[in-house]
Short mmCIF file of C-alpha atoms and ligand atoms in Angstrom, two decimals:
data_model
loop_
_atom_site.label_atom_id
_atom_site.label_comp_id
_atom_site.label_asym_id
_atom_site.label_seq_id
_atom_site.Cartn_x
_atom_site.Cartn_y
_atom_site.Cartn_z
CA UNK P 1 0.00 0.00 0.00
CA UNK P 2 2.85 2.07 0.18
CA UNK P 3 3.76 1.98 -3.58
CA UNK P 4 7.84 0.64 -3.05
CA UNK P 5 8.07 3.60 -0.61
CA UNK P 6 9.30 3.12 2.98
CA UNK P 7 6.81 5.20 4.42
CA UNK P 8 3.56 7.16 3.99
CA UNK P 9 5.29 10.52 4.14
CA UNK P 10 7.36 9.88 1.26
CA UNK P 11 5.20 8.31 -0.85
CA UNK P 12 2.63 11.54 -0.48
CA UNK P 13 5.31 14.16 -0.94
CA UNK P 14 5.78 12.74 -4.49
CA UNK P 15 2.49 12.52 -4.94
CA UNK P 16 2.22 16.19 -5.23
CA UNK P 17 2.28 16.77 -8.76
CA UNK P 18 -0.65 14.59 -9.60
CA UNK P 19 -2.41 16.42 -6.14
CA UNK P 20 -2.18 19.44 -7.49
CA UNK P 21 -2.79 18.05 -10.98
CA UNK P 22 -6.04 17.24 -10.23
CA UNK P 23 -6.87 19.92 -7.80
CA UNK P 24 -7.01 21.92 -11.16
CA UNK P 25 -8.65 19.61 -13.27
CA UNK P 26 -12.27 21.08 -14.83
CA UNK P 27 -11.19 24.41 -12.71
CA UNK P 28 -7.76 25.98 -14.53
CA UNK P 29 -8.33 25.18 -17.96
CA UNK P 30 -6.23 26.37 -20.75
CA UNK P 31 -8.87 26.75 -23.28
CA UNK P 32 -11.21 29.03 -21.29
CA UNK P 33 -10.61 32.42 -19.76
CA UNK P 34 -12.93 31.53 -16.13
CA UNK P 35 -12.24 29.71 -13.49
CA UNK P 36 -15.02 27.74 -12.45
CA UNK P 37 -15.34 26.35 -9.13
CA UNK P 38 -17.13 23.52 -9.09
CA UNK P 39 -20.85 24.66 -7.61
CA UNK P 40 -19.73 27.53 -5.83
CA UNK P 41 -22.35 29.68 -6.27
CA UNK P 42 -20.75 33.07 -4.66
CA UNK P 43 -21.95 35.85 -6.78
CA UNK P 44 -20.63 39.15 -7.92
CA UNK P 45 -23.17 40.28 -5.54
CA UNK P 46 -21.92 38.65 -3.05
CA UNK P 47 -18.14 40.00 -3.33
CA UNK P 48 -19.57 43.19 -3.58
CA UNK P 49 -21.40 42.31 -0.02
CA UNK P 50 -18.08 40.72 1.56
CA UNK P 51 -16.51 43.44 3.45
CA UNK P 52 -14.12 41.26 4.81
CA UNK P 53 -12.72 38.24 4.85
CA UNK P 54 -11.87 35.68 7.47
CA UNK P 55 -9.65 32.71 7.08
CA UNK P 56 -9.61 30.21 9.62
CA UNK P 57 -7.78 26.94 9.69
CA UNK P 58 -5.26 24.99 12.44
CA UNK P 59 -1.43 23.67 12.06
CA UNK P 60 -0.60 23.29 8.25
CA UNK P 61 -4.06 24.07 7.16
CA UNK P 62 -3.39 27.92 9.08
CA UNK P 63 -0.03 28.29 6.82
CA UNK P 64 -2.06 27.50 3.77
CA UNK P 65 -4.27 30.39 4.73
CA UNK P 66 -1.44 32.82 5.57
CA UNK P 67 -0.81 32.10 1.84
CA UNK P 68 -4.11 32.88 0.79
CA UNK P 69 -4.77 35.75 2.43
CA UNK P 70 -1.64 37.15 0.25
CA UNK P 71 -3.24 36.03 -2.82
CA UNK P 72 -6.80 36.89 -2.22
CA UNK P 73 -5.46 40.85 -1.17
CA UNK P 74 -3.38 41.07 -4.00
CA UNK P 75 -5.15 39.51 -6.57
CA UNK P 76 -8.91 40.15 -5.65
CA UNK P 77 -8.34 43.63 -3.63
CA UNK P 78 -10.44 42.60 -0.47
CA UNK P 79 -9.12 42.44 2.89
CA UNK P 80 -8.60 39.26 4.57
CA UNK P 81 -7.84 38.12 8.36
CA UNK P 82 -6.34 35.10 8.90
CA UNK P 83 -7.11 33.29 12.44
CA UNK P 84 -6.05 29.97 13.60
CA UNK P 85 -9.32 28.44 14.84
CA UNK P 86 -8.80 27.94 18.81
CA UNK P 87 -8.27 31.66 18.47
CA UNK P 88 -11.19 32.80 16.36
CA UNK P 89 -13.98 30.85 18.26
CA UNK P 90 -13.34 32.61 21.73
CA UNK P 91 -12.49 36.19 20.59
CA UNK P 92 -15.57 37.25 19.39
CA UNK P 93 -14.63 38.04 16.06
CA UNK P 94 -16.53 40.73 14.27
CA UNK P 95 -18.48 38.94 12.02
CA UNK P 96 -21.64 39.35 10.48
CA UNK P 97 -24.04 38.85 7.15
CA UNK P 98 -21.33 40.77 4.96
CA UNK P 99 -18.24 38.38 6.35
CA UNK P 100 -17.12 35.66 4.20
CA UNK P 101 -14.99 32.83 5.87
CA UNK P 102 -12.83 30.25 4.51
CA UNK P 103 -12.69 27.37 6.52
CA UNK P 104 -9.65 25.17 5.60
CA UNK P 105 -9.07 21.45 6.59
CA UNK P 106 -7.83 18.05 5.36
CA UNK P 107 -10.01 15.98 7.32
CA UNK P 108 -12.45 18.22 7.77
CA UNK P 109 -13.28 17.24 11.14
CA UNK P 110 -10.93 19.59 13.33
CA UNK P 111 -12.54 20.16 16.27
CA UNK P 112 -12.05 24.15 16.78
CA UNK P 113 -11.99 24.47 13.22
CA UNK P 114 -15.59 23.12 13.36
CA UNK P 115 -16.65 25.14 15.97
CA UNK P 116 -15.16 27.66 14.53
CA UNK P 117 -17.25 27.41 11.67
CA UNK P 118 -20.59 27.25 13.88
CA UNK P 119 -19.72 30.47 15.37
CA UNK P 120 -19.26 31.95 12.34
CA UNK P 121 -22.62 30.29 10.75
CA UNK P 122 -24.51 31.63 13.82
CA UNK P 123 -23.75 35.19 13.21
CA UNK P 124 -24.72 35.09 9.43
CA UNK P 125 -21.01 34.33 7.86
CA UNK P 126 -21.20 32.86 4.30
CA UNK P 127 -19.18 29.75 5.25
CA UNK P 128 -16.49 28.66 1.93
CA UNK P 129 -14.68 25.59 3.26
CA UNK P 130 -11.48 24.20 1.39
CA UNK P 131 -11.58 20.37 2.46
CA UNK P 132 -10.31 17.04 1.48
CA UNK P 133 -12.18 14.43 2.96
CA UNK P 134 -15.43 14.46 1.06
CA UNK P 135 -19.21 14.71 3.20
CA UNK P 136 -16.92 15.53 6.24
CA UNK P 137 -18.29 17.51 9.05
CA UNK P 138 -16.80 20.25 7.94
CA UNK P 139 -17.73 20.43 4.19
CA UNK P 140 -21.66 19.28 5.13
CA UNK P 141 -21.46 22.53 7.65
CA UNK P 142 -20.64 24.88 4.56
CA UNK P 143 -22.73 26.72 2.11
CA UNK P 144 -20.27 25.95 -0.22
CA UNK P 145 -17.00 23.59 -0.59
CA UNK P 146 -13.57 23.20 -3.04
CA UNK P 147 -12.40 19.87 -2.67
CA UNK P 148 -8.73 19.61 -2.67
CA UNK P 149 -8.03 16.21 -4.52
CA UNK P 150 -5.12 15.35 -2.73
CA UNK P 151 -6.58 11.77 -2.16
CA UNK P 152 -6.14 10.10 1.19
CA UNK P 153 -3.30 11.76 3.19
CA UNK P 154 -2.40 8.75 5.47
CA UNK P 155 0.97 10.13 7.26
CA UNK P 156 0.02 12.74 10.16
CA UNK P 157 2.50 15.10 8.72
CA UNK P 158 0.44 17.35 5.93
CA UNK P 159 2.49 17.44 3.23
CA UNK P 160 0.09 16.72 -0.32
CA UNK P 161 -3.12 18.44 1.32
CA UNK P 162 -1.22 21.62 1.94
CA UNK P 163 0.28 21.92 -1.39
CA UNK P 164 -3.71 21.08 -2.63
CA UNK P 165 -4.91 23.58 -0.45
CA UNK P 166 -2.87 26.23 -2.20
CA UNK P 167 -4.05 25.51 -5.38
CA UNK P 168 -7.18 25.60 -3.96
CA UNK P 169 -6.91 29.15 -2.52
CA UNK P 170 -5.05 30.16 -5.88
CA UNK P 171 -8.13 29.61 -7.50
CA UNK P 172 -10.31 31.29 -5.19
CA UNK P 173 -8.14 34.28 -5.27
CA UNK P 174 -8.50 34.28 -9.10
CA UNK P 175 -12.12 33.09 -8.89
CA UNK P 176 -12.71 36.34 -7.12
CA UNK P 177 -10.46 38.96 -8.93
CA UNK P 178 -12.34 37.67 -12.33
CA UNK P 179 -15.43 38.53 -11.23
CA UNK P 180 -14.01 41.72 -9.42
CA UNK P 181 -12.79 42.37 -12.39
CA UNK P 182 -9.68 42.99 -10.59
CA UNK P 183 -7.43 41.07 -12.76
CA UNK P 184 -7.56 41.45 -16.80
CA UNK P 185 -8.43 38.58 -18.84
CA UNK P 186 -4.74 38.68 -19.63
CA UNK P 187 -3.13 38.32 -16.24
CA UNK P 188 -5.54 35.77 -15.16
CA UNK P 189 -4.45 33.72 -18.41
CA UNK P 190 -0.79 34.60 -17.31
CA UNK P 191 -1.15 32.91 -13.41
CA UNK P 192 -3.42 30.01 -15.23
CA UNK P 193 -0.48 28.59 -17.57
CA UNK P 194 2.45 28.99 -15.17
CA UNK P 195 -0.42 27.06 -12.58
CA UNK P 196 -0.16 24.29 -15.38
CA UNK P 197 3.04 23.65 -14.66
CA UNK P 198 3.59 23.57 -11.31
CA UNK P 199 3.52 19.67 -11.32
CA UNK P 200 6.61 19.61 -13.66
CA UNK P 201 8.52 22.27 -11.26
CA UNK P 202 7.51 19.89 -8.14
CA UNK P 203 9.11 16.72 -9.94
CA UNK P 204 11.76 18.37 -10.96
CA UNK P 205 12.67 19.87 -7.35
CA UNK P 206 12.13 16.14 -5.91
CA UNK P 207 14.98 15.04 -8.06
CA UNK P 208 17.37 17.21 -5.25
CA UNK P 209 16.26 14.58 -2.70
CA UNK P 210 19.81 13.13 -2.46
CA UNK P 211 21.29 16.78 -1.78
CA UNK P 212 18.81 17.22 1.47
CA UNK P 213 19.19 13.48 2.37
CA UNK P 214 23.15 14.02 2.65
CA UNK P 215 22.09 17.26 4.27
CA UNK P 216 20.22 15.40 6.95
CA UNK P 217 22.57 12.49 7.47
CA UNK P 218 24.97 15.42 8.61
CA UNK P 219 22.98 17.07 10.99
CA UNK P 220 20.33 15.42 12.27
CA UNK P 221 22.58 15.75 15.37
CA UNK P 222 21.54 19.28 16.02
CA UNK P 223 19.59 21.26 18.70
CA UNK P 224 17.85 24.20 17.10
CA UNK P 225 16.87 25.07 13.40
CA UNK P 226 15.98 28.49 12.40
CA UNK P 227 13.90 28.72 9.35
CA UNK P 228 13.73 32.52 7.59
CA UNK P 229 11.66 33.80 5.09
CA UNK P 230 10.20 36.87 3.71
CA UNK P 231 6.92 37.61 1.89
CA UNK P 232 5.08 34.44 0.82
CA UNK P 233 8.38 32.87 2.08
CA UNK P 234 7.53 33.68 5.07
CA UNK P 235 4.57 31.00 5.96
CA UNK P 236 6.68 29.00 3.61
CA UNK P 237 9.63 29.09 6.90
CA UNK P 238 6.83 28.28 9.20
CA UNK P 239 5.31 25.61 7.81
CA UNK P 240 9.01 24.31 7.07
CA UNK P 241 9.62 24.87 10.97
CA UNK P 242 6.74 23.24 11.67
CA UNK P 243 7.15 19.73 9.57
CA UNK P 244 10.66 19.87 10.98
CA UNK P 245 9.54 19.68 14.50
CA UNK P 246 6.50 17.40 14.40
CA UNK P 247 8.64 14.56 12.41
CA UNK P 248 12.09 14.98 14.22
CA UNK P 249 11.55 16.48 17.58
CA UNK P 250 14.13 18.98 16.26
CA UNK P 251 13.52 22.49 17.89
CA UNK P 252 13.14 25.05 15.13
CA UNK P 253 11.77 28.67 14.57
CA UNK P 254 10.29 30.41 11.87
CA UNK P 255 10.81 34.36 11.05
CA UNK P 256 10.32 36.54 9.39
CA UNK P 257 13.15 37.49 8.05
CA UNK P 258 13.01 41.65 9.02
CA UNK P 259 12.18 40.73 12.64
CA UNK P 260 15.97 38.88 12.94
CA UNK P 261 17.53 42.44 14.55
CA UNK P 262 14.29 42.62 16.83
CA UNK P 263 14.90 39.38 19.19
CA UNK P 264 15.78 36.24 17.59
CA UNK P 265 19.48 37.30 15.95
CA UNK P 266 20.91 36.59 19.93
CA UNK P 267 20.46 32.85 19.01
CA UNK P 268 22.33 32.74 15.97
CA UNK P 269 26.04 31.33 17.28
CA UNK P 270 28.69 29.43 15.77
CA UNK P 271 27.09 26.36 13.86
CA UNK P 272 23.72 27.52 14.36
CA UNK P 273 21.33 26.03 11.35
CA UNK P 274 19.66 28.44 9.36
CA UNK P 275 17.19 27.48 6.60
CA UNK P 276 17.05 30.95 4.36
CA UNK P 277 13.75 30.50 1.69
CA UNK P 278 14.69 33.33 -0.78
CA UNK P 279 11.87 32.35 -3.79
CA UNK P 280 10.85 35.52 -3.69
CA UNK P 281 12.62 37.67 -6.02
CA UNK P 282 11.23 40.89 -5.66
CA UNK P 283 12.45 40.55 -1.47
CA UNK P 284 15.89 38.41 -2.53
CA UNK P 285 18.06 41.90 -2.01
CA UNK P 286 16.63 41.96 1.58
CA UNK P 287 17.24 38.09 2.46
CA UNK P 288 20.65 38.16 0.56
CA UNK P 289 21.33 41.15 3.41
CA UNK P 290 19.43 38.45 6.14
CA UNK P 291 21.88 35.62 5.45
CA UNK P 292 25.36 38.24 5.96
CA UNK P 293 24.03 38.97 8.38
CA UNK P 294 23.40 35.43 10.36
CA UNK P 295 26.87 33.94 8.34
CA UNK P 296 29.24 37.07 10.02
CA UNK P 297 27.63 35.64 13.65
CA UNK P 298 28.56 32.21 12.66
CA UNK P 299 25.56 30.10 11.28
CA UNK P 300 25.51 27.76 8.64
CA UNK P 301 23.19 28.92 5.92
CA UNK P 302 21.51 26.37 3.74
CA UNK P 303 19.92 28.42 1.01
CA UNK P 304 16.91 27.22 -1.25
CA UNK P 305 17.05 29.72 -3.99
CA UNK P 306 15.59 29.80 -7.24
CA UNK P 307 17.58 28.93 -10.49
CA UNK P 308 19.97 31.15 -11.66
CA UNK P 309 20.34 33.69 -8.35
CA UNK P 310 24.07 32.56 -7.98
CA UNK P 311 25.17 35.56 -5.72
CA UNK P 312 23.54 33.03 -2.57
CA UNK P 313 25.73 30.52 -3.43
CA UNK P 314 29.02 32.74 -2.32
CA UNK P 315 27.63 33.61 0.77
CA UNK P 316 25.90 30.67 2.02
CA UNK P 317 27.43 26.88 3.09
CA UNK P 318 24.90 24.95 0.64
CA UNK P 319 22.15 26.23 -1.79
CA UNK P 320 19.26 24.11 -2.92
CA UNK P 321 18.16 25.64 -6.05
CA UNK P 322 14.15 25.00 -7.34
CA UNK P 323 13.17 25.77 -10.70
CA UNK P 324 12.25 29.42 -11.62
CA UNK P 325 8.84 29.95 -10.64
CA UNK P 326 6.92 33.67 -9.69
CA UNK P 327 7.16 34.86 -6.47
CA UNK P 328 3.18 34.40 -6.44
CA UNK P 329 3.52 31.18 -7.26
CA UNK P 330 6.82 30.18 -5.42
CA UNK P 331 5.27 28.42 -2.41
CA UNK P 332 3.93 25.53 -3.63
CA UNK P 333 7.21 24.96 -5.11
CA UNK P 334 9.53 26.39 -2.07
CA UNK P 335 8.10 23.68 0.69
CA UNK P 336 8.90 20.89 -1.49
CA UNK P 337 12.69 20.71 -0.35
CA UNK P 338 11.83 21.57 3.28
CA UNK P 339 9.26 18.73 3.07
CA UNK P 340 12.04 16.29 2.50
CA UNK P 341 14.63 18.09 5.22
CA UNK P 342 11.89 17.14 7.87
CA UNK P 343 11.45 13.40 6.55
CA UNK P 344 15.08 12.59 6.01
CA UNK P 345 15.93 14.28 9.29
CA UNK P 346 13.09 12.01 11.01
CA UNK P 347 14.54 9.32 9.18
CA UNK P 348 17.89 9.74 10.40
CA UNK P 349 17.02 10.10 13.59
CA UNK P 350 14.86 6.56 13.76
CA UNK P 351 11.61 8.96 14.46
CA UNK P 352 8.36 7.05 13.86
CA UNK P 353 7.72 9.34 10.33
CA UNK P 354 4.21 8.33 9.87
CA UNK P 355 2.77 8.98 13.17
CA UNK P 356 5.33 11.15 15.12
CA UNK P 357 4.68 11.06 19.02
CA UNK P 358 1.88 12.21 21.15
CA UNK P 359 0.07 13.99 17.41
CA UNK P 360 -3.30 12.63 15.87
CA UNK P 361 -3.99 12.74 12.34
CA UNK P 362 -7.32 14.30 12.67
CA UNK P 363 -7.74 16.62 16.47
CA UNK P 364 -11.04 15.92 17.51
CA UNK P 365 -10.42 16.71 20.87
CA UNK P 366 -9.93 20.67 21.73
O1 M6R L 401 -7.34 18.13 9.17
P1 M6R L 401 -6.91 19.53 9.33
O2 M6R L 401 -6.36 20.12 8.10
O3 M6R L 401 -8.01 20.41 9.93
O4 M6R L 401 -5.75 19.48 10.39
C1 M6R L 401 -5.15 20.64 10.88
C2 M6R L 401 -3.88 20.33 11.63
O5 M6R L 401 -4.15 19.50 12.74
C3 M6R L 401 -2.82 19.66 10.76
O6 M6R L 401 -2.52 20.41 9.63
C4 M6R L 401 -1.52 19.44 11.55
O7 M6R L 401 -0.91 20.66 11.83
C5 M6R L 401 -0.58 18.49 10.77
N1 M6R L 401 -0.11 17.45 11.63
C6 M6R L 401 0.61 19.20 10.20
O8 M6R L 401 1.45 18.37 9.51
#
């Protein structure tokens, strides 16, 4: 059942392309200038109605949002919140008739994430849920659902529903800026071919497995792994952080980058790890200044840079490079290498990869 793969874990992370493959199928198609989205029957109207937006998910599922929110704001021009759901379900949240929220889940059967939703529902939110697990609670709670065809996710660690739940809130995001009429017909067309290829920039970034797996068998040894990213890197670090932790009891952080000088550079010694994303070009100035300054205080940087940015590689101990991809679409593409640090750390270590201690594949417990 595990397809000639040792584990779960590994088998789903190179399952991606065909995830996200079919996550687009009948939705991004290269012959037609819409998205459609299934039966999702939110209206022009209704955007025009929305005068906010909420995002509310837990763990991996949160990170896909942070994501989202990005690509909703910029692409649609309407402001979004993101809240992980333990929070939003005991602050009182302003929400009303005129608040959209997007409820994202893999099992669809989070506890706070569900009662998250309720709360939401009660005060007249139009409930949008991004889910996996088809006629879960979550998706029969909603007025309306995207499926993420990820397929069965068996290993606790998300790795194939997050990168499904991106493509999922890509195609919201353009969903809405079409009918906005935010985006031209033109642009949207733009994001929709380089979306088509996403699958072939995933395989081709799994082929550096043996660089991170000689990576890992160096230093699973260590203590603390810092993880820095800015822009859409950013959630890209913390989702990173988190996989690492969850699979290889390794303590790590995630940062943005800017806040280094603010707290977190008084860590950084000799031999301290420090994951750098830089897959965003239009901030790669800024993290090329980030990693200077965490090298001059000792770390060791491990870079995952995108094709062609060779300036890293003289300042950094190792770069990782991933196919050229636009800084909108760089995530789905930048987690695939920190995916595999996190499994082949795990595996080094003897961790139980599939189902790390004390975690639950689905938290139905608050
Ligand atoms: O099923 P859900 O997407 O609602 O689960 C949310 C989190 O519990 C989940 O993403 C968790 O953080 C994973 N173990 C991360 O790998």
């Amino acid at each position: 059942e595990k397809g000639g793969y040792e584990h779960f874990m590994i088998k789903e992370i190179h399952e991606q392309p065909k995830a996200v493959k079919d996550t687009m199928l009948s939705r991004i198609d290269a012959d037609s200038d819409t998205i459609k989205l299934d039966d999702i029957k939110i209206t022009k109207e209704d955007l025009e109605k929305f005068r906010k937006i909420y995002i509310v998910a837990c763990g991996t599922a949160y990170h896909a949002g942070l994501v989202g929110k990005y690509m909703i704001e910029n692409l649609a021009k309407i402001p979004v919140e993101v809240d992980i759901a333990s929070e939003f379900r005991y602050r009182n949240a302003l929400v009303d008739e005129n608040t959209l929220v997007i409820i994202i889940s893999q099992s669809g059967e989070t506890l706070d994430t569900l009662a998250a939703l309720k709360e939401a529902k009660a005060k007249g939110a139009r409930i949008l849920s991004v889910v996996n697990v088809v006629g879960s609670s979550i998706a029969r709670e909603s007025h309306d659902v995207l499926y993420t065809w990820a397929g069965p996710e068996i290993s606790v660690a998300s790795t194939k529903a997050y990168t499904t739940q991106l493509i999922a809130l890509y195609e919201i995001a353009l969903y809405m800026a079409d009918l906005r009429g935010t985006l031209s017909k033109e642009e949207i067309k733009t994001i929709k071919d380089e979306m088509m290829i996403l699958p072939e920039k995933i395989e081709k970034t799994l082929e550096n497995k043996e660089a991170i797996q000689r990576f890992a068998a160096k230093y699973s040894g260590v203590k603390d792994v810092f993880f820095l990213g800015r822009g859409l890197d950013s959630p890209v670090a913390m989702e990173g952080s988190l996989k690492l932790k969850e699979l290889s009891y390794i303590h790590s952080d995630a940062y943005a980058a800017g806040e280094l000088k603010h707290g977190p550079i008084a860590l950084i010694e000799k031999g301290t790890i420090v994951i750098a994303i830089m897959a965003q070009q239009g901030l790669y100035e800024k993290m090329l200044n980030n990693v200077k300054e965490v090298k001059s205080r000792g770390a060791y940087v491990f870079a995952i840079a995108k094709e062609g940015h060779k300036e890293v590689e003289e300042i950094s101990d190792q770069v990782l490079f991933i196919p050229e991809v636009s800084d909108l679409l760089a995530p789905v593409v930048a987690i695939i290498p920190l995916q595999l640090l996190a499994y082949y750390m795990a595996v080094e270590k003897g961790c139980d990869v599939d189902k790390p201690r004390n975690l639950a594949k689905s938290v139905t417990v608050e």
